[in-house]
Coordinates of C-alpha atoms and ligand atoms in Angstrom, one line a residue:
M1117 CA 111.1 111.6 78.5
T1118 CA 113.6 109.8 80.8
P1119 CA 112.3 108.8 84.2
K1120 CA 113.4 111.1 87.1
N1121 CA 113.6 109.8 90.7
L1122 CA 113.3 112.4 93.4
R1123 CA 113.1 111.9 97.2
G1124 CA 111.5 113.9 100.0
I1125 CA 110.3 113.4 103.5
P1126 CA 107.8 110.5 103.7
A1127 CA 104.8 112.2 105.4
S1128 CA 101.8 109.9 104.9
D1129 CA 101.8 106.3 103.9
G1130 CA 100.3 105.1 100.6
I1131 CA 101.2 104.8 97.0
A1132 CA 99.6 107.0 94.3
I1133 CA 100.0 106.7 90.6
G1134 CA 98.5 109.3 88.2
P1135 CA 98.7 112.7 86.6
V1136 CA 100.1 115.8 88.3
F1137 CA 98.3 119.0 89.0
C1138 CA 100.7 121.8 89.9
Y1139 CA 99.1 124.1 92.4
I1140 CA 100.6 127.6 92.0
P1141 CA 98.6 130.3 93.8
T1142 CA 99.1 133.3 91.5
E1143 CA 99.8 136.7 92.8
L1144 CA 97.4 139.0 91.0
T1145 CA 99.1 142.3 90.5
I1146 CA 97.1 145.1 88.9
P1147 CA 99.2 146.8 86.3
V1148 CA 99.6 150.5 86.4
C1149 CA 98.7 151.8 82.9
A1150 CA 96.5 154.2 81.2
A1151 CA 92.8 153.2 80.8
G1152 CA 91.1 153.0 77.4
G1153 CA 87.8 154.7 77.0
A1154 CA 85.0 153.8 79.4
D1155 CA 83.2 151.6 76.8
E1156 CA 86.4 149.8 75.9
E1157 CA 87.2 149.0 79.5
M1158 CA 83.6 147.9 80.1
A1159 CA 83.7 145.6 77.1
R1160 CA 86.9 144.0 78.5
F1161 CA 85.1 143.5 81.8
T1162 CA 82.1 141.9 80.2
A1163 CA 84.2 139.6 78.1
A1164 CA 86.2 138.4 81.2
R1165 CA 82.9 138.0 83.0
E1166 CA 81.6 135.7 80.3
R1167 CA 84.8 133.6 80.4
A1168 CA 84.4 133.4 84.2
R1169 CA 80.8 132.1 83.7
V1170 CA 82.1 129.3 81.4
E1171 CA 84.7 128.3 83.9
L1172 CA 82.2 128.3 86.8
Q1173 CA 79.8 126.2 84.7
G1174 CA 82.5 123.7 84.0
L1175 CA 83.3 123.5 87.7
Y1176 CA 79.6 123.2 88.6
E1177 CA 79.2 120.3 86.2
A1178 CA 82.4 118.5 87.3
V1179 CA 81.6 118.8 91.0
A1180 CA 77.8 117.9 90.6
K1181 CA 78.8 114.8 88.7
R1182 CA 81.3 113.7 91.3
A1183 CA 79.7 114.9 94.6
G1184 CA 76.1 115.9 93.9
K1185 CA 74.3 119.1 93.2
E1186 CA 74.4 120.3 96.7
E1187 CA 78.2 120.3 96.9
A1188 CA 78.3 122.0 93.5
S1189 CA 75.8 124.7 94.3
I1190 CA 78.5 127.1 95.4
F1191 CA 79.6 127.5 91.8
E1192 CA 76.0 128.2 90.8
A1193 CA 75.9 130.9 93.5
H1194 CA 79.1 132.3 92.1
Q1195 CA 77.6 132.5 88.6
E1196 CA 74.6 134.4 90.0
M1197 CA 77.0 136.9 91.6
L1198 CA 78.5 137.5 88.1
S1199 CA 75.2 138.9 87.0
D1200 CA 74.7 141.1 90.1
P1201 CA 73.6 144.5 88.7
A1202 CA 75.2 146.2 91.7
L1203 CA 78.6 144.9 90.6
E1204 CA 78.2 146.0 87.0
G1205 CA 76.9 149.4 88.1
K1206 CA 79.9 150.0 90.4
I1207 CA 82.4 149.0 87.7
R1208 CA 80.7 151.4 85.2
E1209 CA 81.0 154.2 87.8
F1210 CA 84.8 153.6 88.1
V1211 CA 85.6 153.2 84.4
E1212 CA 83.7 156.4 83.7
V1213 CA 86.2 158.3 85.9
G1214 CA 89.2 156.8 84.0
Q1215 CA 90.0 153.6 85.8
T1216 CA 91.1 150.4 83.9
A1217 CA 88.8 147.4 84.0
E1218 CA 91.2 145.7 86.5
Q1219 CA 91.3 148.8 88.8
A1220 CA 87.5 149.3 88.6
L1221 CA 86.9 145.6 89.3
S1222 CA 89.1 145.5 92.3
L1223 CA 87.6 148.7 93.8
A1224 CA 84.1 147.5 93.2
I1225 CA 84.7 144.1 94.7
E1226 CA 86.3 145.7 97.8
E1227 CA 83.4 148.0 98.3
L1228 CA 80.8 145.2 97.9
A1229 CA 82.7 142.8 100.1
N1230 CA 83.1 145.4 102.9
L1231 CA 79.4 146.2 102.7
L1232 CA 78.5 142.5 103.2
A1233 CA 81.2 141.9 105.8
G1234 CA 79.9 144.9 107.9
M1235 CA 76.3 143.5 108.0
D1236 CA 76.9 141.7 111.3
D1237 CA 75.3 138.5 110.0
E1238 CA 77.1 135.2 109.5
L1239 CA 75.6 134.5 106.1
F1240 CA 76.4 137.9 104.7
A1241 CA 79.9 137.8 106.1
A1242 CA 80.5 134.4 104.3
R1243 CA 79.1 136.0 101.1
A1244 CA 81.8 138.6 101.3
L1245 CA 84.4 135.9 100.9
D1246 CA 82.5 134.6 97.9
V1247 CA 82.3 138.0 96.3
K1248 CA 86.1 138.3 96.7
D1249 CA 86.6 134.8 95.2
V1250 CA 84.4 135.8 92.2
G1251 CA 86.3 139.1 91.8
R1252 CA 89.7 137.2 91.9
R1253 CA 88.5 134.9 89.1
I1254 CA 87.5 137.8 86.8
L1255 CA 90.7 139.7 87.6
R1256 CA 92.8 136.6 86.8
I1257 CA 91.0 136.3 83.4
L1258 CA 91.5 140.0 82.7
L1259 CA 95.2 139.5 83.4
G1260 CA 95.3 136.6 81.0
L1261 CA 96.4 134.0 83.7
P1262 CA 95.4 130.3 83.8
D1263 CA 93.3 128.9 86.7
T1264 CA 95.7 127.1 89.0
A1265 CA 93.5 127.1 92.1
L1266 CA 92.7 123.8 93.8
S1267 CA 89.1 124.2 92.7
A1268 CA 90.4 123.9 89.1
V1269 CA 91.2 120.2 89.8
T1270 CA 88.6 118.3 87.9
E1271 CA 90.4 115.0 87.2
P1272 CA 91.8 112.7 90.0
S1273 CA 95.4 114.0 90.3
I1274 CA 98.5 114.1 92.5
I1275 CA 98.8 117.7 93.7
I1276 CA 102.2 119.2 93.7
A1277 CA 102.8 122.6 95.3
E1278 CA 105.5 124.7 96.9
D1279 CA 103.6 124.4 100.2
L1280 CA 100.0 123.8 101.3
T1281 CA 98.4 125.6 104.2
P1282 CA 96.3 123.6 106.6
S1283 CA 93.2 125.2 105.0
D1284 CA 94.5 124.3 101.5
T1285 CA 94.9 120.7 102.6
A1286 CA 91.4 120.7 104.3
S1287 CA 89.9 122.0 101.0
L1288 CA 91.4 119.2 98.9
D1289 CA 88.6 117.0 97.5
P1290 CA 89.5 113.4 98.5
A1291 CA 87.7 112.1 95.5
L1292 CA 90.0 114.1 93.2
T1293 CA 93.2 113.9 95.2
Y1294 CA 95.4 110.8 94.9
G1295 CA 98.0 112.4 97.1
F1296 CA 100.2 115.4 97.4
I1297 CA 103.9 116.4 97.3
T1298 CA 105.3 119.7 98.5
A1299 CA 108.6 121.4 98.2
Q1300 CA 108.4 122.8 101.8
G1301 CA 107.1 121.4 105.1
G1302 CA 108.2 118.8 107.6
L1303 CA 106.9 115.6 109.1
T1304 CA 104.8 117.3 111.7
S1305 CA 103.7 120.4 109.7
H1306 CA 100.0 120.5 109.9
S1307 CA 99.4 119.7 106.2
A1308 CA 101.3 116.4 106.8
I1309 CA 99.3 115.6 109.9
L1310 CA 96.1 116.3 108.0
A1311 CA 97.2 114.0 105.2
R1312 CA 97.7 111.2 107.6
T1313 CA 94.3 111.8 109.2
L1314 CA 92.7 111.7 105.8
G1315 CA 94.7 108.7 104.7
L1316 CA 96.1 110.6 101.8
P1317 CA 99.6 109.6 100.5
A1318 CA 102.0 112.6 101.0
I1319 CA 105.6 113.6 100.6
V1320 CA 106.9 116.9 102.0
G1321 CA 110.2 118.8 102.0
M1322 CA 111.2 117.9 98.4
G1323 CA 113.2 121.2 98.4
S1324 CA 112.7 124.3 96.4
G1325 CA 112.8 123.8 92.6
L1326 CA 110.3 121.0 92.8
L1327 CA 107.9 122.9 90.5
D1328 CA 110.7 123.3 87.9
K1329 CA 111.2 119.5 87.7
V1330 CA 107.6 118.6 87.0
S1331 CA 104.6 120.2 85.4
S1332 CA 100.9 119.7 85.3
G1333 CA 99.9 116.7 83.2
A1334 CA 103.1 114.7 83.9
F1335 CA 102.6 111.1 85.0
I1336 CA 104.1 110.1 88.3
V1337 CA 104.3 107.4 90.9
M1338 CA 104.7 108.5 94.6
D1339 CA 105.3 106.4 97.7
G1340 CA 104.4 108.2 100.9
R1341 CA 106.1 105.5 103.0
T1342 CA 109.6 105.9 101.4
G1343 CA 109.3 109.5 100.2
E1344 CA 110.0 108.5 96.6
M1345 CA 108.6 110.2 93.6
I1346 CA 109.2 108.9 90.0
V1347 CA 108.4 111.1 87.1
E1348 CA 107.3 109.4 83.9
P1349 CA 107.9 105.9 85.1
D1350 CA 108.2 103.0 82.7
Q1351 CA 105.5 100.2 82.5
E1352 CA 107.6 97.9 84.6
T1353 CA 107.9 100.4 87.4
I1354 CA 104.2 101.1 87.4
A1355 CA 103.4 97.4 87.6
R1356 CA 105.9 97.0 90.5
Y1357 CA 104.3 99.8 92.5
K1358 CA 100.8 98.5 91.8
Q1359 CA 101.9 95.2 93.2
I1360 CA 103.4 96.8 96.4
K1361 CA 100.2 98.9 96.8
M1362 CA 98.1 95.7 96.7
E1363 CA 100.3 93.9 99.2
R1364 CA 100.3 96.8 101.6
E1365 CA 96.5 97.2 101.3
S1366 CA 95.8 93.5 102.0
R1367 CA 98.1 93.6 105.0
L1368 CA 96.3 96.6 106.4
L1369 CA 93.0 94.8 105.9
I1370 CA 94.2 91.9 108.0
L1371 CA 95.6 94.2 110.7
K1372 CA 92.4 96.3 110.7
A1373 CA 90.2 93.3 111.4
A1374 CA 92.5 92.4 114.3
A1375 CA 92.4 96.0 115.6
E1376 CA 88.8 95.7 116.6
K1377 CA 90.1 94.1 119.9
D1378 CA 91.5 96.3 122.6
A1379 CA 95.3 96.6 122.7
V1380 CA 97.2 94.3 125.1
T1381 CA 100.9 93.6 125.5
A1382 CA 102.1 90.0 125.0
N1383 CA 101.9 89.6 128.8
G1384 CA 98.3 90.7 128.8
R1385 CA 98.5 94.3 130.0
R1386 CA 95.9 96.7 128.6
V1387 CA 97.3 99.8 126.8
E1388 CA 95.0 102.5 125.5
I1389 CA 95.2 103.2 121.8
A1390 CA 93.4 106.3 120.7
A1391 CA 93.1 108.5 117.7
N1392 CA 93.9 112.1 116.8
I1393 CA 91.1 113.7 114.8
G1394 CA 89.9 117.1 113.6
E1395 CA 86.2 116.5 112.7
A1396 CA 83.3 114.0 112.8
A1397 CA 84.3 112.1 109.6
S1398 CA 87.7 111.2 111.1
A1399 CA 85.9 110.0 114.2
R1400 CA 84.1 107.4 112.1
D1401 CA 87.4 106.5 110.4
A1402 CA 89.0 106.2 113.9
M1403 CA 86.2 103.8 115.0
E1404 CA 86.8 101.7 111.9
H1405 CA 90.5 101.5 112.5
G1406 CA 90.1 100.3 116.1
A1407 CA 90.4 103.5 118.2
E1408 CA 89.5 103.0 121.8
G1409 CA 88.9 106.7 122.3
I1410 CA 90.0 110.1 121.0
G1411 CA 93.3 111.3 122.5
L1412 CA 93.3 114.6 120.7
L1413 CA 90.4 116.4 119.0
R1414 CA 92.0 119.3 117.3
T1415 CA 89.3 122.0 117.3
E1416 CA 91.2 124.7 115.5
F1417 CA 90.0 123.7 112.1
L1418 CA 86.6 124.9 113.1
Y1419 CA 88.2 128.3 113.7
L1420 CA 90.1 128.4 110.4
E1421 CA 87.3 127.5 107.9
D1422 CA 85.2 130.6 108.4
T1423 CA 85.3 134.3 108.4
Q1424 CA 84.5 134.5 112.1
P1425 CA 84.9 132.3 115.2
P1426 CA 82.4 129.4 115.2
S1427 CA 79.2 130.1 117.2
E1428 CA 78.5 128.2 120.4
E1429 CA 75.7 126.3 118.7
K1430 CA 77.8 125.3 115.8
Q1431 CA 80.5 124.0 118.1
Y1432 CA 77.9 122.2 120.3
R1433 CA 76.5 120.4 117.3
I1434 CA 79.9 119.2 116.1
Y1435 CA 81.3 118.1 119.5
R1436 CA 78.0 116.3 120.2
E1437 CA 78.2 114.5 116.9
I1438 CA 81.7 113.4 117.6
F1439 CA 80.8 112.2 121.2
E1440 CA 77.9 110.3 119.7
V1441 CA 80.1 108.6 117.0
M1442 CA 82.5 107.5 119.7
K1443 CA 79.7 105.8 121.7
G1444 CA 80.8 106.5 125.2
R1445 CA 84.5 106.1 124.6
P1446 CA 86.7 108.8 126.1
V1447 CA 87.2 112.0 124.0
I1448 CA 89.9 114.6 124.8
V1449 CA 88.9 117.9 123.4
R1450 CA 91.8 120.3 123.0
T1451 CA 90.8 124.0 123.3
L1452 CA 91.7 126.1 120.3
D1453 CA 95.3 126.0 119.2
I1454 CA 95.3 128.7 116.6
G1455 CA 98.3 130.9 115.8
G1456 CA 101.7 129.6 114.8
D1457 CA 101.1 128.1 111.4
K1458 CA 97.3 128.3 111.8
P1459 CA 96.3 132.0 111.9
P1460 CA 92.5 132.6 111.3
S1461 CA 91.6 135.2 108.7
Y1462 CA 89.4 137.3 111.1
M1463 CA 92.0 138.0 113.8
P1464 CA 94.4 140.8 113.3
F1465 CA 97.7 138.8 113.6
P1466 CA 100.7 141.0 114.2
A1467 CA 103.6 140.3 111.9
E1468 CA 105.7 137.9 114.0
M1469 CA 109.4 137.1 113.6
N1470 CA 108.8 133.7 115.2
P1471 CA 105.1 132.7 115.0
F1472 CA 105.6 129.4 116.8
L1473 CA 107.1 131.4 119.7
G1474 CA 104.4 134.1 119.5
W1475 CA 100.8 134.6 120.0
R1476 CA 99.3 131.1 119.8
A1477 CA 97.2 128.5 121.6
I1478 CA 96.4 129.2 125.3
R1479 CA 98.0 132.7 125.0
I1480 CA 95.2 133.7 122.6
S1481 CA 92.5 132.0 124.7
L1482 CA 93.6 134.0 127.8
D1483 CA 93.8 137.3 125.9
E1484 CA 90.4 136.7 124.2
P1485 CA 88.3 135.2 127.0
E1486 CA 85.0 135.6 125.2
I1487 CA 86.1 133.3 122.4
F1488 CA 87.6 130.9 125.0
K1489 CA 84.4 130.9 127.1
T1490 CA 82.2 130.2 124.1
Q1491 CA 84.2 127.2 123.3
L1492 CA 84.3 125.9 126.9
R1493 CA 80.5 126.3 127.2
A1494 CA 80.0 124.4 123.9
I1495 CA 82.2 121.5 125.1
L1496 CA 80.7 121.3 128.5
R1497 CA 77.1 121.3 127.2
A1498 CA 77.9 118.8 124.5
A1499 CA 79.7 116.5 127.0
A1500 CA 76.5 116.0 129.1
G1501 CA 76.0 112.2 129.2
H1502 CA 79.3 111.5 127.5
H1503 CA 82.9 110.7 128.5
A1504 CA 84.8 113.9 127.7
R1505 CA 88.0 115.6 128.9
I1506 CA 89.3 119.1 128.2
M1507 CA 92.9 119.8 127.4
F1508 CA 94.7 123.1 127.2
P1509 CA 97.5 123.5 124.6
M1510 CA 101.0 125.2 125.0
I1511 CA 100.9 125.6 128.8
S1512 CA 104.3 126.7 130.1
D1513 CA 103.7 127.5 133.7
L1514 CA 101.4 127.2 136.7
D1515 CA 100.2 130.7 136.6
E1516 CA 98.9 130.3 133.0
L1517 CA 97.2 127.1 133.9
R1518 CA 95.5 128.6 137.0
R1519 CA 94.2 131.5 134.9
A1520 CA 92.8 129.1 132.3
R1521 CA 91.2 126.9 135.0
A1522 CA 89.7 130.0 136.7
I1523 CA 87.9 130.8 133.4
F1524 CA 86.8 127.2 133.1
E1525 CA 85.3 127.3 136.6
S1526 CA 83.6 130.6 135.9
V1527 CA 82.0 129.1 132.8
K1528 CA 80.7 126.2 134.9
R1529 CA 79.2 128.6 137.4
D1530 CA 77.5 130.6 134.7
L1531 CA 76.0 127.5 133.2
E1532 CA 74.8 126.4 136.6
L1533 CA 73.2 129.8 137.3
A1534 CA 71.5 129.7 133.9
S1535 CA 70.2 126.1 134.7
V1536 CA 71.7 124.9 131.4
E1537 CA 72.4 121.2 131.2
F1538 CA 76.1 120.4 131.1
A1539 CA 78.7 117.9 132.3
A1540 CA 79.9 119.0 135.7
D1541 CA 82.7 116.4 136.2
V1542 CA 84.8 116.9 133.1
P1543 CA 88.5 116.4 133.9
V1544 CA 90.9 119.2 132.8
G1545 CA 94.4 118.4 131.7
I1546 CA 97.2 119.9 129.7
M1547 CA 99.4 119.2 126.8
V1548 CA 103.1 118.8 127.7
E1549 CA 104.6 120.4 124.6
T1550 CA 106.9 123.0 125.9
P1551 CA 110.2 122.0 127.7
A1552 CA 109.0 124.3 130.5
A1553 CA 105.9 122.1 131.1
A1554 CA 107.9 118.9 130.8
V1555 CA 110.3 119.9 133.6
L1556 CA 107.5 121.3 135.8
V1557 CA 105.1 118.4 135.6
D1558 CA 105.3 117.9 139.4
V1559 CA 104.2 121.5 139.9
L1560 CA 101.6 121.6 137.2
A1561 CA 100.1 118.4 138.6
E1562 CA 98.5 120.7 141.3
A1563 CA 96.1 122.0 138.7
S1564 CA 96.1 119.4 136.0
D1565 CA 94.0 116.2 136.2
F1566 CA 96.1 114.5 133.4
F1567 CA 98.9 115.1 130.9
S1568 CA 99.3 114.4 127.2
L1569 CA 102.7 114.7 125.6
G1570 CA 102.7 116.8 122.4
T1571 CA 105.9 115.6 120.9
N1572 CA 105.6 117.7 117.7
D1573 CA 106.0 120.9 119.5
L1574 CA 108.1 119.4 122.3
T1575 CA 110.6 118.4 119.7
Q1576 CA 110.4 121.7 117.9
Y1577 CA 111.0 123.7 121.1
T1578 CA 113.6 121.3 122.6
M1579 CA 115.7 121.0 119.4
A1580 CA 115.1 124.7 118.4
V1581 CA 113.9 123.4 115.0
D1582 CA 110.9 124.9 113.1
R1583 CA 108.7 121.9 112.5
G1584 CA 107.6 123.1 109.1
N1585 CA 111.0 124.2 107.7
A1586 CA 112.3 121.7 105.1
K1587 CA 115.8 123.1 105.3
V1588 CA 116.3 122.0 108.8
S1589 CA 114.0 119.0 108.8
G1590 CA 116.9 116.6 109.3
L1591 CA 117.4 118.2 112.8
F1592 CA 113.8 117.5 113.8
Q1593 CA 114.5 114.4 115.8
P1594 CA 111.7 113.3 118.2
L1595 CA 113.9 110.3 119.1
H1596 CA 116.7 112.6 120.1
P1597 CA 118.0 111.6 123.6
A1598 CA 117.1 115.1 124.9
V1599 CA 113.5 114.7 123.8
L1600 CA 113.3 111.2 125.2
R1601 CA 114.7 112.3 128.5
L1602 CA 112.0 115.0 128.7
I1603 CA 109.3 112.4 127.8
R1604 CA 110.6 110.0 130.5
Q1605 CA 110.7 112.7 133.0
T1606 CA 107.1 113.8 132.2
I1607 CA 105.8 110.2 132.5
D1608 CA 107.7 109.5 135.8
A1609 CA 106.7 112.8 137.4
G1610 CA 103.1 112.5 136.3
H1611 CA 102.9 108.9 137.7
A1612 CA 104.6 110.0 140.9
K1613 CA 101.6 112.4 141.4
G1614 CA 99.1 109.7 140.5
K1615 CA 98.3 111.2 137.1
W1616 CA 97.5 109.5 133.8
V1617 CA 100.0 110.4 131.1
G1618 CA 99.2 109.9 127.4
M1619 CA 100.9 111.0 124.2
C1620 CA 99.1 112.6 121.2
G1621 CA 102.2 113.9 119.3
E1622 CA 103.1 112.0 116.1
L1623 CA 105.8 110.0 117.9
A1624 CA 103.0 107.9 119.6
G1625 CA 102.1 106.4 116.2
M1626 CA 105.7 105.7 115.0
T1627 CA 106.6 102.0 115.2
K1628 CA 110.3 103.0 115.8
A1629 CA 109.2 104.7 119.1
I1630 CA 106.4 102.5 120.4
P1631 CA 108.7 99.9 122.2
I1632 CA 110.5 102.6 124.0
L1633 CA 107.4 104.5 125.0
L1634 CA 105.9 101.2 126.2
G1635 CA 109.0 100.7 128.3
F1636 CA 108.5 104.2 129.8
G1637 CA 105.1 103.1 131.0
L1638 CA 103.1 105.5 128.8
D1639 CA 99.4 105.1 129.6
E1640 CA 97.9 106.0 126.2
F1641 CA 99.1 106.2 122.6
S1642 CA 97.1 108.6 120.4
M1643 CA 97.8 108.6 116.7
N1644 CA 96.3 109.2 113.3
P1645 CA 93.5 106.6 112.8
R1646 CA 95.3 104.6 110.1
A1647 CA 98.4 104.0 112.2
I1648 CA 96.3 102.2 114.9
P1649 CA 96.2 98.6 113.4
E1650 CA 100.0 98.4 113.0
A1651 CA 100.5 99.9 116.5
K1652 CA 98.2 97.3 118.1
N1653 CA 99.9 94.5 116.2
L1654 CA 103.3 95.7 117.5
I1655 CA 102.2 96.1 121.1
G1656 CA 100.8 92.6 121.0
K1657 CA 104.2 91.2 120.2
L1658 CA 106.0 92.9 123.1
T1659 CA 106.0 92.0 126.8
D1660 CA 106.5 94.7 129.3
E1661 CA 109.8 93.1 130.3
K1662 CA 111.1 93.2 126.8
A1663 CA 109.9 96.8 126.3
R1664 CA 111.8 97.9 129.5
E1665 CA 114.9 96.1 128.2
I1666 CA 114.6 98.0 124.9
T1667 CA 114.1 101.3 126.6
G1668 CA 117.1 100.8 128.9
Q1669 CA 119.3 100.0 125.9
A1670 CA 117.9 103.0 123.9
M1671 CA 118.4 105.4 126.7
S1672 CA 122.1 104.4 127.0
L1673 CA 122.7 105.6 123.4
R1674 CA 123.9 109.1 122.7
T1675 CA 122.4 110.2 119.4
A1676 CA 119.0 110.1 117.6
A1677 CA 120.6 108.1 114.7
E1678 CA 122.0 105.5 117.1
I1679 CA 118.6 105.1 118.7
E1680 CA 116.8 104.9 115.4
N1681 CA 119.2 102.3 114.1
Y1682 CA 118.8 100.3 117.3
T1683 CA 114.9 100.3 117.2
T1684 CA 114.8 99.6 113.5
G1685 CA 116.9 96.5 114.2
I1686 CA 114.5 95.5 117.0
L1687 CA 111.5 95.9 114.8
A1688 CA 113.1 93.7 112.1
S1689 CA 113.7 91.0 114.7
L1690 CA 110.2 90.8 116.0
Ligands
PEP934 C1 102.0 118.4 119.3 O1 102.5 119.5 119.3 O2 102.6 117.3 119.5 C2 100.5 118.2 119.1 C3 99.9 117.1 119.2 O3 99.8 119.4 118.7 P1 99.8 120.0 117.3 O4 100.5 119.0 116.4 O5 98.4 120.2 116.9 O6 100.6 121.3 117.5
MG935 MG1 101.3 121.3 119.5

């Protein structure tokens, strides 16, 4: 085969070399056809069930070997479900009244899953999902389709998919994933953000047709820094990429050691460098990479991984663990930011023409105050004795902010009345990620203790460009003069009101942007943990005077391309 070179959007740094696993979630359509006799349909079901048992045993053994028996136990549980007499009984009932094995299976699974889901118990509700999963496996086998789910990855591979949802990405097993490449997605789509947090090489936005150009088992090289993918590389190419990988890794090791120290500019001014994380494991990673705090704890993954919102106790435990890992360093907890590209399965989401402009983030919290209050209680309780701050996402006006704060105050009163231990002095701030908030910072300062710029959404909304749409990803320009003016305006207006202004959008970790942001006087840069060593190194090379000079020059330019060219030149000269 001749080598093929393809290029996409570089989404997460790192080189991966290995075999491809094409992830193609299959639509399982039940064919409309006449059933055979009841015994014949039953025999088809039992044969498929046995095949499913063999598949599950294979998965159990692979996961047990790699991650231990506990991790693998889910596949054991699924095997037990296959033998459930209730399932077999229900299927027999349906085939006896003339249904095909596929129809009978799907009806029986639906009944059993609904029964479990309706039991008002967290454990049973979770089992309902498992029952559906088992049903899907048998149905796929009945339809004669191969297993292409992510759980079927048993050898370390590079995952290639049309797109990955945030939960797909979260379910990737790091031990079996060298990296991933998607046809869709943009630099700040949540799967790309998650890849950076996990330190997984990723390329997105390869364009549709990607899955026609490569198939499972092909051997490839990918470079998440340049966006290059080489199919069936020759030996020389493989050796070259192995060398680059080694050089980059040893540079990172040197920078990582230096990143243990706090960030200071070349003229000795302290600048806060924090990390964006989604769970406790990343908090440990953040500490290892020199984070001086957490500038953004994305709590929504807690809301996406289950069949119901997380309980107060579960949240309390997780937040507490993160605060403990961070050992007294400041942690900004963002309240749930679901909706948009992150809809949880248990909420009836209306079909929306524009989900990013729809029911998301603080809008959901204000409409569902019980879910919001549960989260605020958990954060405030966990924050006792720690250095925490709370941040609301997607605020666009003072009224909204006042309503959110009123709920926050009522939660504090309730905790006090119930004599529950909690942190009474937690500052409350907002993300500046809508253009409305950016131009209203002076007004919002009345009810916000601090601000953090969310440049992913701020760019999306300012440029009117969907952050996950590969087709228009070239227009997603966080260094566009319009976005930079809004950032400058936010920082200046926040400072004029005596407020701290940080940034937790992806721009804060981009070396091309850091000199400009430093010149704006940004108080804190929060980024994916692995970007921290390089950022601290760069800040250490810049004086405030130099940064202001760069900013002045950049702000006199008229397009994003001019600004990028200019800062790329500056970086090369440092
Ligand atoms: C942002 O919008 O910049 C941000 C940090 O939030 P998220 O990426 O989670 O939407
Ligand atoms: Mg956002």
